[in-house]
Short mmCIF file of C-alpha atoms and ligand atoms in Angstrom, two decimals:
data_model
loop_
_atom_site.label_atom_id
_atom_site.label_comp_id
_atom_site.label_asym_id
_atom_site.label_seq_id
_atom_site.Cartn_x
_atom_site.Cartn_y
_atom_site.Cartn_z
CA MET D 1 7.12 43.61 0.38
CA ASP D 2 6.04 46.22 -2.14
CA SER D 3 3.66 44.09 -4.19
CA LYS D 4 1.14 46.90 -4.71
CA GLN D 5 3.69 48.98 -6.50
CA ASN D 6 4.81 46.04 -8.63
CA LYS D 7 1.30 45.25 -9.72
CA SER D 8 1.07 48.61 -11.43
CA LEU D 9 4.37 48.00 -13.16
CA TYR D 10 3.73 44.49 -14.48
CA GLU D 11 0.69 42.54 -15.58
CA PRO D 12 1.18 39.22 -13.74
CA ALA D 13 1.56 36.01 -15.73
CA ILE D 14 0.79 34.03 -12.59
CA HIS D 15 -0.73 35.43 -9.44
CA PHE D 16 -1.02 33.73 -6.05
CA GLN D 17 -3.61 34.80 -3.51
CA HIS D 18 -3.18 33.36 0.02
CA VAL D 19 -2.00 30.05 -1.39
CA SER D 20 -1.35 27.34 1.20
CA PHE D 21 -0.48 23.68 0.84
CA GLU D 22 -0.77 21.25 3.68
CA VAL D 23 -0.02 17.55 3.90
CA GLY D 24 -1.54 16.17 7.07
CA ASP D 25 -0.59 18.66 9.77
CA THR D 26 2.48 19.95 7.95
CA LYS D 27 2.21 23.36 6.31
CA ILE D 28 4.41 23.21 3.22
CA LEU D 29 3.26 26.52 1.73
CA ASP D 30 1.96 29.17 4.10
CA SER D 31 -0.41 31.78 2.65
CA ILE D 32 1.67 32.86 -0.33
CA THR D 33 0.51 36.08 -1.99
CA GLY D 34 2.47 37.47 -4.92
CA SER D 35 3.00 37.45 -8.67
CA PHE D 36 5.31 36.38 -11.44
CA PRO D 37 5.41 39.27 -13.93
CA THR D 38 4.72 38.62 -17.62
CA ASN D 39 7.64 38.53 -20.07
CA GLN D 40 10.23 38.58 -17.33
CA ILE D 41 12.62 36.03 -15.96
CA THR D 42 11.71 35.57 -12.31
CA VAL D 43 14.26 33.69 -10.23
CA LEU D 44 12.96 31.78 -7.25
CA VAL D 45 15.51 31.22 -4.49
CA GLY D 46 15.43 29.90 -0.95
CA PRO D 47 16.95 27.24 1.25
CA SER D 48 16.26 23.56 0.67
CA GLY D 49 12.76 22.58 1.76
CA ALA D 50 11.36 26.10 1.35
CA GLY D 51 8.57 24.81 -0.92
CA LYS D 52 9.89 26.06 -4.28
CA THR D 53 9.26 22.85 -6.23
CA THR D 54 5.84 22.48 -4.63
CA LEU D 55 4.92 25.99 -5.77
CA LEU D 56 6.18 25.33 -9.30
CA LYS D 57 4.19 22.11 -9.62
CA MET D 58 1.07 24.07 -8.71
CA CYS D 59 1.64 26.45 -11.63
CA ASN D 60 1.64 23.42 -13.97
CA GLY D 61 -1.37 21.88 -12.24
CA LEU D 62 0.41 18.77 -10.96
CA LEU D 63 -0.58 19.84 -7.44
CA SER D 64 -3.47 21.97 -6.24
CA PRO D 65 -3.37 24.35 -3.27
CA THR D 66 -5.28 23.20 -0.22
CA SER D 67 -6.49 26.79 0.10
CA GLY D 68 -6.11 30.04 -1.81
CA ASP D 69 -6.32 30.91 -5.49
CA ILE D 70 -3.88 30.88 -8.39
CA THR D 71 -4.58 32.74 -11.62
CA VAL D 72 -2.65 32.18 -14.84
CA GLN D 73 -2.93 34.97 -17.41
CA GLY D 74 -5.91 36.27 -15.50
CA ARG D 75 -7.82 32.96 -15.32
CA ALA D 76 -8.31 30.96 -12.13
CA ILE D 77 -6.57 27.64 -12.66
CA HIS D 78 -9.34 25.61 -11.06
CA GLU D 79 -11.58 26.82 -13.87
CA MET D 80 -9.12 25.81 -16.59
CA SER D 81 -8.85 22.28 -17.91
CA PRO D 82 -5.69 20.72 -16.46
CA ILE D 83 -4.51 19.84 -19.97
CA ASP D 84 -4.83 23.45 -21.18
CA LEU D 85 -3.00 24.73 -18.13
CA ARG D 86 -0.16 22.23 -18.56
CA ARG D 87 0.37 23.18 -22.18
CA LYS D 88 0.28 26.88 -21.33
CA ALA D 89 2.77 26.59 -18.49
CA GLY D 90 5.44 24.06 -19.50
CA MET D 91 7.70 22.62 -16.85
CA VAL D 92 11.22 21.16 -16.80
CA LEU D 93 12.56 19.54 -13.65
CA GLN D 94 16.14 18.81 -12.68
CA ASN D 95 15.38 15.10 -12.90
CA SER D 96 12.75 14.99 -15.64
CA PRO D 97 13.11 11.45 -16.98
CA MET D 98 13.87 10.47 -20.57
CA LEU D 99 11.28 8.01 -21.83
CA ALA D 100 12.67 4.82 -23.36
CA GLY D 101 13.38 5.37 -27.04
CA SER D 102 15.29 7.75 -29.25
CA VAL D 103 15.74 11.49 -28.85
CA TYR D 104 13.15 11.88 -31.61
CA ASP D 105 10.64 9.78 -29.63
CA ASN D 106 11.11 12.06 -26.65
CA LEU D 107 10.75 15.23 -28.68
CA ALA D 108 7.65 13.87 -30.39
CA LEU D 109 5.95 12.98 -27.10
CA PRO D 110 4.01 16.23 -26.50
CA LEU D 111 2.57 16.07 -30.03
CA ARG D 112 1.90 12.34 -29.83
CA LEU D 113 -0.18 12.99 -26.72
CA GLN D 114 -2.41 15.12 -28.95
CA GLY D 115 -2.51 12.52 -31.71
CA LYS D 116 -0.15 14.49 -33.95
CA THR D 117 3.21 13.56 -35.43
CA LEU D 118 6.41 15.56 -35.34
CA SER D 119 8.05 16.30 -38.68
CA LYS D 120 11.76 15.67 -39.00
CA GLU D 121 12.40 19.29 -40.01
CA LYS D 122 10.71 20.60 -36.89
CA ALA D 123 12.60 18.12 -34.72
CA LEU D 124 15.91 19.19 -36.25
CA ASP D 125 14.99 22.82 -35.79
CA ILE D 126 14.24 22.40 -32.10
CA LEU D 127 17.45 20.39 -31.57
CA ASP D 128 19.36 23.22 -33.17
CA GLN D 129 17.69 25.71 -30.83
CA VAL D 130 18.89 23.84 -27.75
CA GLY D 131 22.37 23.48 -29.21
CA LEU D 132 22.39 19.81 -30.19
CA GLU D 133 23.47 18.62 -33.62
CA GLY D 134 21.06 16.86 -35.97
CA GLU D 135 22.81 13.52 -35.61
CA TYR D 136 21.44 13.24 -32.07
CA LEU D 137 17.90 12.73 -33.37
CA GLU D 138 18.23 8.95 -33.73
CA ARG D 139 20.37 8.43 -30.63
CA ASP D 140 19.02 6.32 -27.77
CA SER D 141 17.95 8.87 -25.17
CA GLN D 142 19.21 6.70 -22.31
CA ASN D 143 22.79 6.91 -23.58
CA LEU D 144 23.08 10.70 -23.52
CA SER D 145 25.12 12.59 -20.96
CA GLY D 146 23.30 14.42 -18.18
CA GLY D 147 23.75 17.74 -19.94
CA GLN D 148 22.48 16.41 -23.27
CA GLN D 149 19.47 14.83 -21.56
CA GLN D 150 18.70 18.13 -19.89
CA LYS D 151 18.77 19.90 -23.27
CA VAL D 152 16.47 17.26 -24.80
CA SER D 153 14.22 17.65 -21.81
CA ILE D 154 14.00 21.41 -22.38
CA ALA D 155 13.43 20.89 -26.11
CA ARG D 156 10.66 18.40 -25.35
CA THR D 157 8.83 20.93 -23.17
CA LEU D 158 9.31 23.61 -25.85
CA MET D 159 7.31 21.46 -28.29
CA ASN D 160 4.11 22.65 -26.57
CA GLU D 161 5.03 26.26 -27.41
CA SER D 162 4.16 27.33 -23.89
CA LYS D 163 4.13 31.04 -23.14
CA ILE D 164 5.24 30.30 -19.58
CA LEU D 165 8.25 28.14 -18.78
CA LEU D 166 8.74 26.71 -15.29
CA MET D 167 12.32 25.59 -14.69
CA ASP D 168 13.44 23.75 -11.55
CA GLU D 169 17.22 23.55 -11.03
CA ILE D 170 17.76 22.71 -14.67
CA THR D 171 21.48 23.49 -14.62
CA SER D 172 22.56 22.06 -11.28
CA ALA D 173 23.81 18.81 -12.86
CA LEU D 174 25.59 20.52 -15.76
CA ASP D 175 29.26 21.26 -16.39
CA PRO D 176 30.14 24.97 -16.74
CA SER D 177 30.04 25.06 -20.54
CA SER D 178 26.64 23.32 -20.80
CA LEU D 179 25.44 25.61 -18.04
CA ASN D 180 26.36 28.65 -20.13
CA GLU D 181 24.64 27.17 -23.17
CA VAL D 182 21.44 26.50 -21.30
CA GLU D 183 21.45 29.98 -19.74
CA ASP D 184 21.93 31.52 -23.19
CA LEU D 185 19.17 29.35 -24.63
CA ILE D 186 16.65 30.43 -22.02
CA ARG D 187 17.66 34.07 -22.40
CA THR D 188 17.25 33.84 -26.18
CA LEU D 189 13.87 32.12 -25.96
CA HIS D 190 12.71 34.69 -23.48
CA GLU D 191 13.77 37.60 -25.70
CA LYS D 192 12.72 36.16 -29.06
CA HIS D 193 9.39 34.62 -28.17
CA GLU D 194 8.38 36.81 -25.23
CA ILE D 195 8.23 33.89 -22.87
CA THR D 196 7.71 34.30 -19.15
CA VAL D 197 10.29 32.27 -17.27
CA ILE D 198 10.20 31.11 -13.65
CA TRP D 199 13.60 29.77 -12.71
CA ILE D 200 14.36 27.98 -9.46
CA THR D 201 18.04 27.93 -8.62
CA HIS D 202 20.32 27.30 -5.67
CA ASN D 203 23.02 29.33 -7.33
CA LEU D 204 22.69 32.96 -6.24
CA GLU D 205 25.25 34.14 -8.82
CA GLN D 206 23.16 32.52 -11.53
CA ALA D 207 20.01 34.07 -10.09
CA LYS D 208 21.56 37.54 -10.34
CA ARG D 209 22.85 36.83 -13.86
CA MET D 210 19.54 35.53 -15.21
CA GLY D 211 16.82 37.21 -13.20
CA GLN D 212 14.99 40.46 -13.69
CA TYR D 213 12.61 39.77 -10.86
CA ALA D 214 13.15 37.64 -7.76
CA TRP D 215 11.25 35.73 -5.11
CA ILE D 216 12.83 34.64 -1.85
CA MET D 217 11.09 31.80 -0.06
CA VAL D 218 11.90 30.43 3.39
CA ASP D 219 9.98 27.69 5.23
CA GLY D 220 6.93 27.84 3.00
CA LYS D 221 6.65 31.62 3.19
CA LEU D 222 7.38 34.29 0.61
CA VAL D 223 9.74 36.56 2.57
CA ASP D 224 10.62 39.02 -0.18
CA ALA D 225 9.84 39.70 -3.84
CA GLY D 226 10.73 42.46 -6.24
CA GLU D 227 13.35 43.69 -8.68
CA ILE D 228 16.44 41.52 -8.82
CA SER D 229 18.22 43.85 -6.39
CA VAL D 230 16.21 42.30 -3.52
CA LEU D 231 18.85 39.56 -3.69
CA ASP D 232 21.59 42.01 -2.63
CA HIS D 233 20.48 42.52 0.92
CA SER D 234 17.67 41.73 3.34
CA ASP D 235 16.64 43.42 6.56
CA ILE D 236 15.76 40.05 8.04
CA PRO D 237 19.03 38.73 9.51
CA SER D 238 18.45 35.03 8.67
CA VAL D 239 17.45 35.88 5.08
CA ASP D 240 20.44 38.17 4.74
CA ARG D 241 22.73 35.35 5.86
CA PHE D 242 21.16 33.11 3.21
CA LEU D 243 21.78 35.81 0.57
CA LYS D 244 25.39 36.10 1.67
CA GLY D 245 25.78 32.42 0.96
CA ASP D 246 25.51 31.10 4.51
CA PHE D 247 23.16 28.13 4.26
CA SER D 248 23.23 27.02 7.91
CA MET S 1 -9.81 -46.29 -1.97
CA SER S 2 -10.20 -48.27 1.28
CA THR S 3 -10.06 -46.60 4.69
CA THR S 4 -6.81 -48.42 5.47
CA ALA S 5 -5.32 -47.11 2.26
CA LEU S 6 -6.42 -43.59 3.13
CA PHE S 7 -4.73 -43.85 6.53
CA LEU S 8 -1.58 -45.19 4.90
CA THR S 9 -1.35 -41.98 2.87
CA LEU S 10 -0.34 -40.33 6.15
CA ILE S 11 3.11 -41.80 5.43
CA PHE S 12 3.44 -38.96 2.94
CA VAL S 13 2.96 -36.52 5.79
CA LEU S 14 5.37 -38.34 8.12
CA ILE S 15 8.25 -38.15 5.64
CA PRO S 16 8.41 -34.33 5.51
CA LEU S 17 7.80 -34.17 9.28
CA ALA S 18 10.75 -36.47 9.94
CA LEU S 19 12.95 -34.54 7.54
CA SER S 20 11.95 -31.22 9.06
CA LYS S 21 12.69 -32.48 12.55
CA SER S 22 16.08 -34.06 11.81
CA LEU S 23 17.34 -31.22 9.61
CA GLY S 24 15.97 -28.47 11.85
CA LEU S 25 13.86 -26.97 9.05
CA ASN S 26 11.36 -25.72 11.60
CA LEU S 27 8.43 -26.58 9.36
CA GLU S 28 6.72 -29.17 11.57
CA LYS S 29 4.04 -26.86 12.88
CA ASP S 30 3.14 -25.51 9.44
CA THR S 31 3.11 -28.99 7.96
CA ILE S 32 0.70 -30.24 10.60
CA ILE S 33 -1.55 -27.20 10.25
CA ALA S 34 -1.55 -27.61 6.48
CA THR S 35 -2.40 -31.29 6.78
CA ILE S 36 -5.28 -30.72 9.15
CA ARG S 37 -6.66 -27.76 7.24
CA SER S 38 -6.54 -29.39 3.84
CA THR S 39 -8.17 -32.57 5.19
CA VAL S 40 -10.97 -30.74 6.97
CA GLN S 41 -11.60 -28.36 4.08
CA LEU S 42 -11.66 -31.08 1.46
CA VAL S 43 -13.92 -33.37 3.49
CA ALA S 44 -16.29 -30.46 4.11
CA VAL S 45 -16.31 -29.55 0.43
CA GLY S 46 -16.92 -33.20 -0.42
CA PHE S 47 -20.04 -33.27 1.74
CA VAL S 48 -21.26 -29.92 0.46
CA LEU S 49 -20.75 -30.97 -3.16
CA LYS S 50 -22.48 -34.28 -2.61
CA PHE S 51 -25.43 -32.44 -1.09
CA VAL S 52 -25.60 -29.89 -3.91
CA PHE S 53 -25.18 -32.51 -6.64
CA ASP S 54 -27.89 -34.70 -5.12
CA SER S 55 -30.32 -31.82 -4.69
CA GLU S 56 -29.85 -30.63 -8.32
CA SER S 57 -31.25 -27.29 -7.12
CA TYR S 58 -30.21 -24.14 -8.97
CA THR S 59 -30.48 -22.17 -5.73
CA PHE S 60 -27.70 -24.23 -4.18
CA ILE S 61 -25.61 -24.06 -7.35
CA PHE S 62 -26.00 -20.30 -7.28
CA LEU S 63 -25.02 -20.15 -3.60
CA MET S 64 -21.92 -22.24 -4.30
CA VAL S 65 -20.87 -19.87 -7.08
CA VAL S 66 -21.42 -16.86 -4.81
CA LEU S 67 -19.34 -18.53 -2.10
CA MET S 68 -16.48 -19.23 -4.51
CA ILE S 69 -16.45 -15.66 -5.78
CA GLY S 70 -16.59 -14.32 -2.23
CA ALA S 71 -13.59 -16.41 -1.17
CA ALA S 72 -11.63 -15.35 -4.26
CA VAL S 73 -12.33 -11.66 -3.60
CA GLN S 74 -11.29 -12.07 0.02
CA ASN S 75 -7.97 -13.58 -1.06
CA ALA S 76 -7.09 -11.16 -3.85
CA ARG S 77 -8.06 -7.85 -2.26
CA LYS S 78 -5.08 -7.79 0.10
CA LYS S 79 -2.79 -7.37 -2.92
CA GLY S 80 -4.63 -4.29 -4.10
CA GLU S 81 -4.77 -2.30 -0.88
CA GLY S 82 -3.32 0.79 -2.61
CA ILE S 83 -6.27 0.84 -5.02
CA LYS S 84 -9.49 2.47 -3.89
CA GLY S 85 -12.59 0.27 -4.06
CA ILE S 86 -10.58 -2.81 -4.96
CA THR S 87 -13.20 -5.10 -3.39
CA TRP S 88 -16.03 -4.16 -5.72
CA LYS S 89 -13.65 -4.01 -8.68
CA LEU S 90 -12.72 -7.64 -8.03
CA ILE S 91 -16.38 -8.57 -7.61
CA VAL S 92 -17.25 -6.93 -10.96
CA THR S 93 -14.35 -8.72 -12.66
CA PHE S 94 -15.18 -12.18 -11.29
CA VAL S 95 -18.92 -11.84 -11.88
CA LEU S 96 -18.40 -10.61 -15.43
CA LEU S 97 -16.06 -13.50 -16.13
CA GLU S 98 -18.41 -16.05 -14.60
CA VAL S 99 -21.46 -14.76 -16.47
CA LEU S 100 -19.60 -14.59 -19.78
CA THR S 101 -17.99 -18.04 -19.60
CA GLN S 102 -21.10 -19.80 -18.31
CA SER S 103 -23.33 -18.17 -20.92
CA ILE S 104 -21.04 -19.42 -23.67
CA LEU S 105 -20.63 -22.88 -22.14
CA LEU S 106 -24.31 -23.38 -21.38
CA GLY S 107 -25.77 -21.20 -24.14
CA PHE S 108 -24.04 -23.13 -26.91
CA LYS S 109 -24.64 -26.37 -25.00
CA ILE S 110 -20.89 -27.07 -24.89
CA VAL S 111 -21.46 -28.71 -21.52
CA PRO S 112 -24.72 -29.85 -19.92
CA ALA S 113 -26.29 -27.52 -17.34
CA THR S 114 -25.74 -29.78 -14.36
CA ALA S 115 -24.24 -29.00 -10.98
CA GLN S 116 -21.16 -31.15 -11.72
CA TYR S 117 -20.19 -29.09 -14.75
CA ILE S 118 -21.22 -25.64 -13.56
CA ILE S 119 -19.49 -25.90 -10.20
CA SER S 120 -16.29 -27.59 -11.42
CA LEU S 121 -15.82 -25.17 -14.28
CA THR S 122 -16.64 -22.20 -12.07
CA GLY S 123 -14.04 -23.41 -9.60
CA MET S 124 -11.41 -23.52 -12.30
CA VAL S 125 -12.34 -20.20 -13.86
CA ILE S 126 -12.62 -18.27 -10.60
CA GLY S 127 -9.61 -19.99 -9.03
CA ASN S 128 -7.41 -19.10 -11.99
CA SER S 129 -8.88 -15.64 -12.21
CA MET S 130 -7.99 -15.07 -8.57
CA VAL S 131 -4.37 -16.06 -9.15
CA LEU S 132 -4.29 -13.82 -12.23
CA ALA S 133 -5.78 -10.94 -10.27
CA ILE S 134 -3.11 -11.29 -7.59
CA LEU S 135 -0.32 -11.45 -10.20
CA PHE S 136 -1.76 -8.44 -11.99
CA LEU S 137 -2.26 -6.32 -8.87
CA ASN S 138 1.22 -7.09 -7.53
CA ARG S 139 2.78 -6.09 -10.79
CA PHE S 140 0.58 -3.06 -11.41
CA VAL S 141 1.17 -1.55 -7.96
CA SER S 142 4.94 -1.91 -8.33
CA GLU S 143 4.99 -0.68 -11.96
CA VAL S 144 3.06 2.43 -10.95
CA GLU S 145 5.45 3.17 -8.09
CA ALA S 146 8.58 2.49 -10.14
CA HIS S 147 7.51 4.73 -13.01
CA ARG S 148 5.75 7.50 -11.14
CA SER S 149 8.09 10.21 -12.45
CA GLU S 150 7.42 9.13 -16.05
CA SER S 151 3.69 9.31 -15.47
CA GLU S 152 4.06 12.78 -13.95
CA LEU S 153 6.16 13.85 -16.93
CA ILE S 154 3.41 12.81 -19.35
CA LEU S 155 0.80 14.60 -17.26
CA SER S 156 2.96 17.71 -17.04
CA LEU S 157 3.19 17.82 -20.85
CA GLY S 158 -0.59 17.75 -21.16
CA GLY S 159 -1.26 14.02 -21.36
CA THR S 160 -4.37 12.35 -20.00
CA PRO S 161 -4.27 9.93 -17.04
CA LYS S 162 -4.78 7.05 -19.45
CA GLN S 163 -1.78 8.15 -21.51
CA ALA S 164 0.25 8.62 -18.34
CA ILE S 165 -0.36 5.08 -17.13
CA HIS S 166 -0.68 3.27 -20.47
CA LYS S 167 2.76 1.61 -20.50
CA GLN S 168 2.51 0.38 -16.93
CA LEU S 169 -0.96 -1.01 -17.61
CA ILE S 170 0.14 -2.89 -20.72
CA ARG S 171 3.26 -4.27 -19.03
CA SER S 172 1.25 -5.50 -16.04
CA ILE S 173 -1.38 -7.16 -18.22
CA GLN S 174 1.33 -8.89 -20.26
CA ALA S 175 3.25 -10.00 -17.20
CA SER S 176 0.20 -11.51 -15.56
CA MET S 177 -0.89 -13.38 -18.72
CA ILE S 178 2.48 -14.83 -19.67
CA PRO S 179 2.55 -17.68 -17.09
CA THR S 180 -0.82 -18.98 -18.32
CA ILE S 181 0.28 -18.94 -21.94
CA GLU S 182 3.71 -20.41 -21.18
CA SER S 183 2.36 -23.26 -19.05
CA GLN S 184 -0.02 -24.20 -21.85
CA LYS S 185 2.84 -24.56 -24.29
CA THR S 186 4.29 -27.51 -22.35
CA ILE S 187 1.08 -28.97 -21.00
CA GLY S 188 0.89 -32.77 -21.29
CA LEU S 189 4.61 -33.12 -21.93
CA VAL S 190 5.92 -33.06 -18.39
CA GLN S 191 2.91 -32.63 -16.25
CA LEU S 192 -0.59 -33.92 -16.68
CA PRO S 193 -3.08 -31.31 -15.55
CA GLY S 194 -4.52 -32.24 -12.14
CA MET S 195 -8.05 -32.38 -13.43
CA MET S 196 -7.16 -34.72 -16.28
CA SER S 197 -5.17 -37.02 -13.98
CA GLY S 198 -8.14 -37.15 -11.63
CA GLN S 199 -10.49 -38.11 -14.44
CA ILE S 200 -8.16 -40.79 -15.77
CA ILE S 201 -7.64 -42.29 -12.34
CA ALA S 202 -11.41 -42.28 -11.82
CA GLY S 203 -11.62 -44.45 -14.93
CA ALA S 204 -12.45 -42.02 -17.72
CA ASP S 205 -11.27 -42.68 -21.26
CA PRO S 206 -8.02 -40.67 -21.69
CA LEU S 207 -9.22 -39.27 -25.03
CA GLU S 208 -12.39 -38.01 -23.41
CA ALA S 209 -10.38 -36.53 -20.57
CA VAL S 210 -8.18 -34.78 -23.13
CA GLN S 211 -11.18 -33.29 -24.91
CA PHE S 212 -12.38 -31.85 -21.68
CA GLN S 213 -8.92 -30.58 -20.81
CA ILE S 214 -8.71 -28.75 -24.13
CA LEU S 215 -11.95 -26.99 -23.28
CA VAL S 216 -10.48 -25.99 -19.92
CA ILE S 217 -7.25 -24.69 -21.49
CA PHE S 218 -9.15 -22.43 -23.86
CA LEU S 219 -11.37 -21.32 -21.04
CA LEU S 220 -8.35 -20.34 -18.98
CA LEU S 221 -6.95 -18.25 -21.82
CA THR S 222 -10.13 -16.20 -21.81
CA THR S 223 -9.95 -16.06 -18.04
CA ALA S 224 -6.41 -14.71 -18.09
CA ALA S 225 -7.05 -12.08 -20.71
CA LEU S 226 -10.35 -10.89 -19.33
CA THR S 227 -9.27 -10.75 -15.69
CA SER S 228 -6.24 -8.53 -16.15
CA VAL S 229 -7.77 -6.28 -18.80
CA CYS S 230 -10.97 -5.78 -16.82
CA LEU S 231 -9.19 -5.22 -13.53
CA GLY S 232 -6.68 -2.89 -15.19
CA LEU S 233 -9.34 -0.72 -16.78
CA LEU S 234 -11.27 -0.54 -13.52
CA SER S 235 -8.19 0.21 -11.41
CA TYR S 236 -6.17 2.87 -13.18
CA PRO S 237 -8.66 5.76 -12.81
CA THR S 238 -8.47 5.52 -9.02
CA LEU S 239 -4.78 6.50 -9.17
CA PHE S 240 -5.80 10.00 -10.32
CA ASN S 241 -8.07 12.71 -8.98
CA GLU S 242 -10.49 14.87 -10.95
CA ARG S 243 -7.75 17.47 -11.58
CA MET S 244 -5.76 14.76 -13.44
CA GLN S 245 -3.16 14.62 -10.68
CA MET S 246 -1.58 11.43 -9.46
CA ILE S 247 -2.82 10.71 -5.97
CA GLN S 248 0.13 10.68 -3.58
CA ARG S 249 0.75 7.60 -1.54
CA GLN S 250 1.21 8.01 2.20
CA GLN S 251 4.20 10.39 2.36
CA GLN S 252 6.80 10.26 5.05
CA HIS S 253 8.09 13.58 6.29
CA SER S 254 11.72 13.42 5.39
CA LYS S 255 12.68 16.93 6.44
N1 LIG Z 301 3.64 15.32 -0.75
C1 LIG Z 301 4.37 15.70 0.30
N2 LIG Z 301 4.15 15.16 1.51
C2 LIG Z 301 4.86 15.54 2.59
N3 LIG Z 301 5.82 16.43 2.55
C3 LIG Z 301 6.11 17.00 1.38
C4 LIG Z 301 5.41 16.66 0.18
N4 LIG Z 301 5.92 17.38 -0.83
C5 LIG Z 301 6.91 18.14 -0.29
N5 LIG Z 301 7.01 17.91 1.02
C6 LIG Z 301 7.91 18.63 1.96
O1 LIG Z 301 7.66 19.99 1.76
C7 LIG Z 301 8.83 20.74 1.89
C8 LIG Z 301 9.07 21.57 0.66
O2 LIG Z 301 9.41 20.74 -0.42
P1 LIG Z 301 9.90 21.30 -1.83
O3 LIG Z 301 10.37 20.14 -2.62
O4 LIG Z 301 8.84 22.13 -2.43
O5 LIG Z 301 11.11 22.22 -1.39
P2 LIG Z 301 12.18 22.95 -2.30
O6 LIG Z 301 12.17 24.37 -1.90
O7 LIG Z 301 11.95 22.64 -3.73
O8 LIG Z 301 13.53 22.27 -1.79
P3 LIG Z 301 14.85 21.93 -2.61
O9 LIG Z 301 15.58 23.23 -2.76
O10 LIG Z 301 15.58 20.99 -1.73
O11 LIG Z 301 14.43 21.34 -3.92
C9 LIG Z 301 9.94 19.74 2.18
O12 LIG Z 301 10.13 19.73 3.57
C10 LIG Z 301 9.36 18.42 1.70
O13 LIG Z 301 9.90 17.36 2.44
MG1 LIG Z 302 13.01 21.57 -5.19
#
């Protein structure tokens, strides 16, 4: 791993220093040290159970490491208020639920939590950004297709205007055309608003399409990180097999 | 009631025993245990009450109240095992309820401050509160589990623990109060409340018995509302840690 060299190239948006996470005797994350560079799309790949979701939830403050330190934009997260951290680093999960109510109710949620209301213009604007027509605003969120729900879910997280977006398998339930739309949306957001994106995906083709920087995790360890080309080949035979699409 | 009459009431035990035996319901043992336990417990309570009533000592009244609250806590706490410190939370709830209702009842001289009134009304308030607490805890624990991902979503968007659990809390409070309210809507039409029947049989004027029953009904509304709200407000913070994270329940290692 050439993390020293990378540090000089990029100011990290999130930095991990010997981060471990244990539940009982099980080590789920094992002394992770590395960074997610600012204003880049970092793709996070690795076999099922590698600890990717666990790591992502830590960046949003839903979990805390059992040892080690995480800094977000240079500040240690245990010194930040959890609410601040969560608004700074917004998260979308593959199965983020829709709350009962209309699409508008879901979009308004992040503001409602702060005692504010969402104007109709702003709601329509955000719907437009994620590629949904205005008529969806009053629809019952439970009756949307999986792809539409995923777009609403992304739009909902965008309401906090987070500078860091944490995305966990957000396209794995989508049909190819919705998948393209969501990829374009994230790319546009990233370019227009200088947003740092961390993107977990099982799809190595997608990782290479979307990512500028990559992390490879296996069994709770960070086995490689660097420019996206690290996904082309690994010197570790088992990791190389994973990169060639052999999941066994 | 004469002693012979009392013994004849055993017929009402023999009927279910005979049915259980002939139909193979397998309930004989439980029926007998229930019969013996209820008889022994009631006779014991009868003697204790007679002693306390005769003594007219506030120390004994106080001890009786403590005993009732202790038994209610013991019964309800099993339902709240997932909630940290549930024992003292139940104690706080029951004591608060008891102090509040008795101060109103005695302070405004709604009932006289005698052992008969204090102990009977305490029994009804704490007994109902215990049932309410069990209903509430059952519902709250399952609501929290069923809607965990929604709570985590709200937290992840920068909501507070209270905002994350608000819906579940409200639904559990409603669900536990509804049976009390519903049963009061039909009271007197189908079923005479046990206490009123007892008074009437003992020779009280039905209108007087009704007056007293109305007092009890109103008292139980307060009991229902206060128990679930108080227990809810005391319980929800223990589901979160100081980093505003939902505390994980015992996880099984699936992989
Ligand atoms: N709270 C927990 N208690 C016990 N085990 C856990 C807990 N959270 C996660 N795990 C385990 O930790 C490991 C990593 O889980 P995680 O969800 O982070 O993996 P992942 O890389 O996101 O996998 P996937 O690609 O399947 O989503 C898994 O083996 C999982 O079963
Ligand atoms: Mg995962």
